Amino acid sequence: MDLILLGTGSPPPDPGTSGQADGIVVGGRLYLLDAGRNVSRQITAAGFPIKEVDHLFFTHFHSDHFTGFADFYISRWLFGGGAKVPLKVYGPNPVLEIVNRMLRYYEYDIEIRAEEGKSRDGLDIDVEVLVPGDSLEVDGIQVSVEKGTHHGNVDDIISYRFEAEGRSIVIASDGSPTGELVPFARGADVLVMHPCLPDQIIELLGQTPEMAEIIAGHHATTEEIGRTAAEAGAGKVVLSHLTPPLASMGQACKEVGQHFSGEVIGGVDLMRI
Ligand SMILES: [Zn+2]
């Protein structure tokens, strides 16, 4: 089982990075985790046919985690012959509402193409609402769910742990660690976290120290990430989706490394770990 960082960018559009999305690769198939901007292009760039991606796991519904969802959905149906089976979408509330609203967005286009004879196979979405404590098996992959982070006023946010082929990968998602994250990530080979650098919020965004503290309170500081990884005994930490945008990944890695002696990887789009 490998992790591919499909998009490591921050929320604003950026010429050099794509929006937040990861891929878990097992048995040559890609399982999608969040669907930020450009996710369809990034799946293709990673060498996977979109029509063969049948599972999508969402961590939460800040828009930067699903701006690419609609494009992914319609591209999966339309291109390369199109998907033949329903898409399976997992996530916390309000996943069902997000899916139903997205489906309405393309109704017009779908009807036009179906009238011309395009098969409706692959259009359906099966939704599974997940809550902390859930665990499920998908194609032999053990998937566990926990509330691993606090993320401002987003109550419905979940972390994922994937186990297969003798490896374990934990995606914490945005936010500062809850007390559950260390036990949840215990012994993970790879722990993915999203750091916030309050100093750079002041420097790059011109915010006051007070505002920087509020923003930092919704995210994980580098110290929290380093301590979480050390206490959990993680094999390596992967950093992605920096706050603020344009913050220094080098500095983030250095700071995390002050609290964690394992490998710290500064995530880059399409990196495979
Ligand atoms: Zn978020």
mmCIF file of C-alpha atoms and ligand atoms in Angstrom:
data_model
loop_
_atom_site.group_PDB
_atom_site.id
_atom_site.type_symbol
_atom_site.label_atom_id
_atom_site.label_comp_id
_atom_site.label_asym_id
_atom_site.label_seq_id
_atom_site.Cartn_x
_atom_site.Cartn_y
_atom_site.Cartn_z
ATOM 1 C CA MET A 1 0.000 0.000 0.000
ATOM 2 C CA ASP A 2 1.337 3.383 -1.051
ATOM 3 C CA LEU A 3 0.268 6.953 -0.477
ATOM 4 C CA ILE A 4 0.249 9.402 -3.402
ATOM 5 C CA LEU A 5 -0.056 13.097 -2.623
ATOM 6 C CA LEU A 6 -2.355 14.173 -5.422
ATOM 7 C CA GLY A 7 -2.644 17.755 -4.247
ATOM 8 C CA THR A 8 -0.710 19.452 -1.450
ATOM 9 C CA GLY A 9 -1.792 23.032 -2.094
ATOM 10 C CA SER A 10 -3.433 25.530 0.223
ATOM 11 C CA PRO A 11 -6.982 26.725 -0.523
ATOM 12 C CA PRO A 12 -6.250 29.580 -3.006
ATOM 13 C CA PRO A 13 -5.619 28.684 -6.663
ATOM 14 C CA ASP A 14 -1.893 28.321 -7.210
ATOM 15 C CA PRO A 15 0.001 27.640 -10.436
ATOM 16 C CA GLY A 16 2.366 25.191 -8.782
ATOM 17 C CA THR A 17 0.121 23.016 -6.631
ATOM 18 C CA SER A 18 -3.264 21.321 -6.801
ATOM 19 C CA GLY A 19 -5.954 21.289 -4.131
ATOM 20 C CA GLN A 20 -6.058 18.907 -1.214
ATOM 21 C CA ALA A 21 -6.369 15.257 -2.268
ATOM 22 C CA ASP A 22 -4.533 12.032 -1.540
ATOM 23 C CA GLY A 23 -4.561 8.610 -3.121
ATOM 24 C CA ILE A 24 -4.164 5.285 -1.364
ATOM 25 C CA VAL A 25 -2.861 2.662 -3.790
ATOM 26 C CA VAL A 26 -3.541 -1.001 -3.109
ATOM 27 C CA GLY A 27 -3.293 -3.782 -5.656
ATOM 28 C CA GLY A 28 -2.747 -1.308 -8.469
ATOM 29 C CA ARG A 29 -5.994 0.529 -7.749
ATOM 30 C CA LEU A 30 -6.391 4.054 -6.449
ATOM 31 C CA TYR A 31 -8.691 4.976 -3.556
ATOM 32 C CA LEU A 32 -9.332 8.693 -3.371
ATOM 33 C CA LEU A 33 -9.199 10.774 -0.218
ATOM 34 C CA ASP A 34 -10.734 14.230 -0.534
ATOM 35 C CA ALA A 35 -11.144 15.879 -3.917
ATOM 36 C CA GLY A 36 -9.662 19.365 -4.050
ATOM 37 C CA ARG A 37 -9.041 21.512 -7.117
ATOM 38 C CA ASN A 38 -7.587 19.651 -10.171
ATOM 39 C CA VAL A 39 -8.075 16.226 -8.647
ATOM 40 C CA SER A 40 -9.136 14.684 -11.973
ATOM 41 C CA ARG A 41 -5.994 15.963 -13.672
ATOM 42 C CA GLN A 42 -3.845 14.753 -10.784
ATOM 43 C CA ILE A 43 -5.332 11.240 -10.833
ATOM 44 C CA THR A 44 -4.490 11.114 -14.531
ATOM 45 C CA ALA A 45 -0.996 12.525 -13.923
ATOM 46 C CA ALA A 46 -0.416 9.801 -11.326
ATOM 47 C CA GLY A 47 -1.151 7.243 -14.033
ATOM 48 C CA PHE A 48 -4.614 6.023 -13.016
ATOM 49 C CA PRO A 49 -7.705 5.972 -15.259
ATOM 50 C CA ILE A 50 -10.405 8.092 -13.585
ATOM 51 C CA LYS A 51 -13.106 5.647 -14.673
ATOM 52 C CA GLU A 52 -11.499 2.992 -12.460
ATOM 53 C CA VAL A 53 -11.566 5.031 -9.249
ATOM 54 C CA ASP A 54 -14.619 3.677 -7.452
ATOM 55 C CA HIS A 55 -14.145 4.858 -3.849
ATOM 56 C CA LEU A 56 -13.899 8.391 -2.484
ATOM 57 C CA PHE A 57 -13.428 9.164 1.209
ATOM 58 C CA PHE A 58 -14.053 12.698 2.480
ATOM 59 C CA THR A 59 -12.567 14.079 5.706
ATOM 60 C CA HIS A 60 -14.813 17.171 5.916
ATOM 61 C CA PHE A 61 -16.571 19.656 3.712
ATOM 62 C CA HIS A 62 -14.598 22.849 3.676
ATOM 63 C CA SER A 63 -14.751 23.695 -0.008
ATOM 64 C CA ASP A 64 -11.006 23.284 -0.608
ATOM 65 C CA HIS A 65 -11.497 19.561 0.066
ATOM 66 C CA PHE A 66 -14.208 19.060 -2.562
ATOM 67 C CA THR A 67 -13.894 21.720 -5.272
ATOM 68 C CA GLY A 68 -12.774 18.943 -7.633
ATOM 69 C CA PHE A 69 -15.557 16.507 -6.704
ATOM 70 C CA ALA A 70 -18.033 17.466 -9.432
ATOM 71 C CA ASP A 71 -15.357 17.414 -12.141
ATOM 72 C CA PHE A 72 -14.143 14.033 -10.920
ATOM 73 C CA TYR A 73 -17.687 12.620 -10.886
ATOM 74 C CA ILE A 74 -18.603 13.697 -14.413
ATOM 75 C CA SER A 75 -15.172 12.884 -15.880
ATOM 76 C CA ARG A 76 -15.360 9.385 -14.375
ATOM 77 C CA TRP A 77 -18.635 8.807 -16.226
ATOM 78 C CA LEU A 78 -17.733 10.468 -19.501
ATOM 79 C CA PHE A 79 -14.204 9.594 -20.458
ATOM 80 C CA GLY A 80 -12.185 6.553 -21.477
ATOM 81 C CA GLY A 81 -15.397 4.610 -21.994
ATOM 82 C CA GLY A 82 -16.684 5.663 -18.607
ATOM 83 C CA ALA A 83 -17.140 3.933 -15.270
ATOM 84 C CA LYS A 84 -19.404 0.900 -15.248
ATOM 85 C CA VAL A 85 -20.154 0.680 -11.526
ATOM 86 C CA PRO A 86 -21.587 3.190 -9.022
ATOM 87 C CA LEU A 87 -19.195 5.501 -7.215
ATOM 88 C CA LYS A 88 -18.953 4.824 -3.504
ATOM 89 C CA VAL A 89 -18.616 8.005 -1.425
ATOM 90 C CA TYR A 90 -17.837 7.934 2.296
ATOM 91 C CA GLY A 91 -17.678 10.843 4.676
ATOM 92 C CA PRO A 92 -19.070 12.625 7.697
ATOM 93 C CA ASN A 93 -22.220 14.715 7.604
ATOM 94 C CA PRO A 94 -23.384 16.426 5.434
ATOM 95 C CA VAL A 95 -21.998 14.004 2.829
ATOM 96 C CA LEU A 96 -25.419 12.930 1.567
ATOM 97 C CA GLU A 97 -26.555 16.511 1.045
ATOM 98 C CA ILE A 98 -23.309 17.464 -0.716
ATOM 99 C CA VAL A 99 -23.675 14.490 -3.065
ATOM 100 C CA ASN A 100 -27.336 15.206 -3.809
ATOM 101 C CA ARG A 101 -26.661 18.872 -4.551
ATOM 102 C CA MET A 102 -23.707 17.984 -6.780
ATOM 103 C CA LEU A 103 -25.856 15.522 -8.753
ATOM 104 C CA ARG A 104 -28.337 18.308 -9.575
ATOM 105 C CA TYR A 105 -25.508 20.420 -10.976
ATOM 106 C CA TYR A 106 -24.988 18.030 -13.892
ATOM 107 C CA GLU A 107 -28.590 16.887 -14.520
ATOM 108 C CA TYR A 108 -28.879 18.955 -17.700
ATOM 109 C CA ASP A 109 -25.655 17.644 -19.215
ATOM 110 C CA ILE A 110 -26.370 14.055 -18.203
ATOM 111 C CA GLU A 111 -29.814 14.113 -19.837
ATOM 112 C CA ILE A 112 -28.414 15.499 -23.100
ATOM 113 C CA ARG A 113 -25.791 12.793 -23.307
ATOM 114 C CA ALA A 114 -28.113 9.993 -22.200
ATOM 115 C CA GLU A 115 -30.574 11.026 -24.945
ATOM 116 C CA GLU A 116 -27.751 10.568 -27.444
ATOM 117 C CA GLY A 117 -27.281 7.027 -26.215
ATOM 118 C CA LYS A 118 -24.608 7.317 -23.534
ATOM 119 C CA SER A 119 -25.148 4.520 -21.011
ATOM 120 C CA ARG A 120 -26.212 5.607 -17.536
ATOM 121 C CA ASP A 121 -23.929 2.989 -15.982
ATOM 122 C CA GLY A 122 -21.528 4.557 -13.523
ATOM 123 C CA LEU A 123 -23.749 7.550 -12.724
ATOM 124 C CA ASP A 124 -25.093 6.327 -9.402
ATOM 125 C CA ILE A 125 -23.440 7.255 -6.128
ATOM 126 C CA ASP A 126 -23.764 5.069 -3.044
ATOM 127 C CA VAL A 127 -23.206 7.174 0.050
ATOM 128 C CA GLU A 128 -22.028 5.864 3.400
ATOM 129 C CA VAL A 129 -22.102 8.294 6.314
ATOM 130 C CA LEU A 130 -19.216 7.702 8.702
ATOM 131 C CA VAL A 131 -18.862 8.673 12.342
ATOM 132 C CA PRO A 132 -15.897 8.446 14.698
ATOM 133 C CA GLY A 133 -15.342 4.890 15.872
ATOM 134 C CA ASP A 134 -16.537 3.307 12.613
ATOM 135 C CA SER A 135 -14.474 0.689 10.872
ATOM 136 C CA LEU A 136 -15.090 -1.000 7.560
ATOM 137 C CA GLU A 137 -13.372 -3.169 5.008
ATOM 138 C CA VAL A 138 -13.091 -2.041 1.401
ATOM 139 C CA ASP A 139 -11.559 -4.475 -1.125
ATOM 140 C CA GLY A 140 -9.512 -6.029 1.692
ATOM 141 C CA ILE A 141 -8.359 -2.641 3.037
ATOM 142 C CA GLN A 142 -9.141 -2.100 6.710
ATOM 143 C CA VAL A 143 -10.451 1.446 7.129
ATOM 144 C CA SER A 144 -10.897 3.023 10.575
ATOM 145 C CA VAL A 145 -12.404 6.386 11.391
ATOM 146 C CA GLU A 146 -11.837 8.673 14.356
ATOM 147 C CA LYS A 147 -12.277 12.302 15.312
ATOM 148 C CA GLY A 148 -8.571 13.011 15.300
ATOM 149 C CA THR A 149 -8.709 16.781 14.988
ATOM 150 C CA HIS A 150 -10.508 19.912 16.127
ATOM 151 C CA HIS A 151 -11.013 22.245 13.164
ATOM 152 C CA GLY A 152 -12.680 25.479 14.273
ATOM 153 C CA ASN A 153 -16.448 25.252 14.027
ATOM 154 C CA VAL A 154 -16.351 22.154 11.786
ATOM 155 C CA ASP A 155 -17.768 19.500 14.111
ATOM 156 C CA ASP A 156 -18.066 16.941 11.343
ATOM 157 C CA ILE A 157 -14.482 16.111 10.507
ATOM 158 C CA ILE A 158 -12.871 12.688 10.587
ATOM 159 C CA SER A 159 -9.424 11.153 10.317
ATOM 160 C CA TYR A 160 -8.807 7.897 8.466
ATOM 161 C CA ARG A 161 -6.510 4.966 9.091
ATOM 162 C CA PHE A 162 -5.916 2.580 6.174
ATOM 163 C CA GLU A 163 -4.295 -0.817 6.737
ATOM 164 C CA ALA A 164 -3.340 -3.221 3.978
ATOM 165 C CA GLU A 165 -0.373 -5.195 2.659
ATOM 166 C CA GLY A 166 1.369 -4.888 6.036
ATOM 167 C CA ARG A 167 1.375 -1.074 6.060
ATOM 168 C CA SER A 168 -0.694 1.542 7.813
ATOM 169 C CA ILE A 169 -1.344 5.104 6.673
ATOM 170 C CA VAL A 170 -3.139 7.702 8.803
ATOM 171 C CA ILE A 171 -4.602 10.856 7.286
ATOM 172 C CA ALA A 172 -5.356 13.227 10.163
ATOM 173 C CA SER A 173 -6.844 16.009 7.964
ATOM 174 C CA ASP A 174 -7.038 19.680 8.962
ATOM 175 C CA GLY A 175 -7.041 20.787 12.572
ATOM 176 C CA SER A 176 -5.302 20.534 15.899
ATOM 177 C CA PRO A 177 -5.005 17.042 17.397
ATOM 178 C CA THR A 178 -7.704 15.713 19.710
ATOM 179 C CA GLY A 179 -6.799 13.306 22.491
ATOM 180 C CA GLU A 180 -7.845 10.513 20.121
ATOM 181 C CA LEU A 181 -5.204 11.127 17.487
ATOM 182 C CA VAL A 182 -2.215 9.601 19.282
ATOM 183 C CA PRO A 183 -3.930 6.247 20.003
ATOM 184 C CA PHE A 184 -5.492 6.280 16.537
ATOM 185 C CA ALA A 185 -2.126 6.847 14.831
ATOM 186 C CA ARG A 186 -0.202 4.472 17.094
ATOM 187 C CA GLY A 187 2.491 2.644 15.161
ATOM 188 C CA ALA A 188 1.368 4.002 11.787
ATOM 189 C CA ASP A 189 4.007 3.748 9.083
ATOM 190 C CA VAL A 190 2.918 7.080 7.615
ATOM 191 C CA LEU A 191 1.108 9.960 9.346
ATOM 192 C CA VAL A 192 -0.121 12.810 7.144
ATOM 193 C CA MET A 193 -0.788 16.140 8.839
ATOM 194 C CA HIS A 194 -1.460 19.723 7.802
ATOM 195 C CA PRO A 195 0.728 22.256 9.620
ATOM 196 C CA CYS A 196 0.109 25.858 10.497
ATOM 197 C CA LEU A 197 2.911 28.369 11.078
ATOM 198 C CA PRO A 198 1.561 31.275 13.162
ATOM 199 C CA ASP A 199 4.730 33.379 12.624
ATOM 200 C CA GLN A 200 4.141 33.245 8.889
ATOM 201 C CA ILE A 201 0.464 34.189 9.259
ATOM 202 C CA ILE A 202 1.731 37.461 10.719
ATOM 203 C CA GLU A 203 4.546 37.839 8.194
ATOM 204 C CA LEU A 204 2.804 36.757 4.968
ATOM 205 C CA LEU A 205 -0.820 37.692 5.663
ATOM 206 C CA GLY A 206 -0.156 40.790 7.749
ATOM 207 C CA GLN A 207 -2.439 39.501 10.515
ATOM 208 C CA THR A 208 -2.150 40.573 14.133
ATOM 209 C CA PRO A 209 -0.616 38.125 16.613
ATOM 210 C CA GLU A 210 -4.090 37.756 18.164
ATOM 211 C CA MET A 211 -5.630 36.771 14.821
ATOM 212 C CA ALA A 212 -2.699 34.450 14.097
ATOM 213 C CA GLU A 213 -3.409 32.714 17.385
ATOM 214 C CA ILE A 214 -7.096 32.242 16.482
ATOM 215 C CA ILE A 215 -6.214 30.814 13.054
ATOM 216 C CA ALA A 216 -3.539 28.595 14.601
ATOM 217 C CA GLY A 217 -6.129 27.324 17.078
ATOM 218 C CA HIS A 218 -8.060 25.775 14.155
ATOM 219 C CA HIS A 219 -4.972 24.023 12.805
ATOM 220 C CA ALA A 220 -2.087 21.881 13.993
ATOM 221 C CA THR A 221 1.081 23.680 14.981
ATOM 222 C CA THR A 222 4.379 22.122 14.028
ATOM 223 C CA GLU A 223 4.982 21.323 17.692
ATOM 224 C CA GLU A 224 1.629 19.509 17.947
ATOM 225 C CA ILE A 225 2.465 17.499 14.829
ATOM 226 C CA GLY A 226 5.941 16.583 16.073
ATOM 227 C CA ARG A 227 4.663 15.574 19.507
ATOM 228 C CA THR A 228 1.754 13.579 18.066
ATOM 229 C CA ALA A 229 4.087 11.661 15.750
ATOM 230 C CA ALA A 230 6.570 10.998 18.555
ATOM 231 C CA GLU A 231 3.944 9.869 21.071
ATOM 232 C CA ALA A 232 2.203 7.688 18.494
ATOM 233 C CA GLY A 233 5.500 6.132 17.424
ATOM 234 C CA ALA A 234 4.775 6.902 13.765
ATOM 235 C CA GLY A 235 7.346 5.800 11.224
ATOM 236 C CA LYS A 236 7.336 9.033 9.248
ATOM 237 C CA VAL A 237 5.369 12.245 9.036
ATOM 238 C CA VAL A 238 4.235 13.769 5.771
ATOM 239 C CA LEU A 239 3.333 17.466 5.735
ATOM 240 C CA SER A 240 0.858 18.876 3.241
ATOM 241 C CA HIS A 241 -1.738 21.677 2.823
ATOM 242 C CA LEU A 242 0.184 24.414 4.656
ATOM 243 C CA THR A 243 -1.375 27.359 6.500
ATOM 244 C CA PRO A 244 -0.822 30.116 5.549
ATOM 245 C CA PRO A 245 -0.532 29.685 1.765
ATOM 246 C CA LEU A 246 3.050 30.234 0.575
ATOM 247 C CA ALA A 247 4.453 29.355 4.000
ATOM 248 C CA SER A 248 7.848 27.701 3.971
ATOM 249 C CA MET A 249 7.647 23.904 3.834
ATOM 250 C CA GLY A 250 11.335 23.775 4.774
ATOM 251 C CA GLN A 251 10.663 25.684 7.958
ATOM 252 C CA ALA A 252 7.646 23.488 8.776
ATOM 253 C CA CYS A 253 9.748 20.315 8.391
ATOM 254 C CA LYS A 254 12.540 21.766 10.520
ATOM 255 C CA GLU A 255 10.142 22.730 13.311
ATOM 256 C CA VAL A 256 8.361 19.343 13.329
ATOM 257 C CA GLY A 257 11.791 17.694 13.452
ATOM 258 C CA GLN A 258 12.529 19.460 16.736
ATOM 259 C CA HIS A 259 9.885 17.244 18.392
ATOM 260 C CA PHE A 260 10.062 14.049 16.310
ATOM 261 C CA SER A 261 13.175 12.044 15.520
ATOM 262 C CA GLY A 262 11.687 10.057 12.606
ATOM 263 C CA GLU A 263 11.635 11.126 8.976
ATOM 264 C CA VAL A 264 9.707 14.323 8.176
ATOM 265 C CA ILE A 265 8.693 14.688 4.536
ATOM 266 C CA GLY A 266 7.658 17.999 2.996
ATOM 267 C CA GLY A 267 4.882 16.936 0.670
ATOM 268 C CA VAL A 268 5.044 17.773 -3.034
ATOM 269 C CA ASP A 269 2.292 17.051 -5.563
ATOM 270 C CA LEU A 270 2.445 13.505 -6.999
ATOM 271 C CA MET A 271 5.006 12.323 -4.453
ATOM 272 C CA ARG A 272 4.568 8.586 -3.827
ATOM 273 C CA ILE A 273 5.385 7.291 -0.340
HETATM 274 ZN ZN ZN B 1 -10.627 22.490 6.437
#
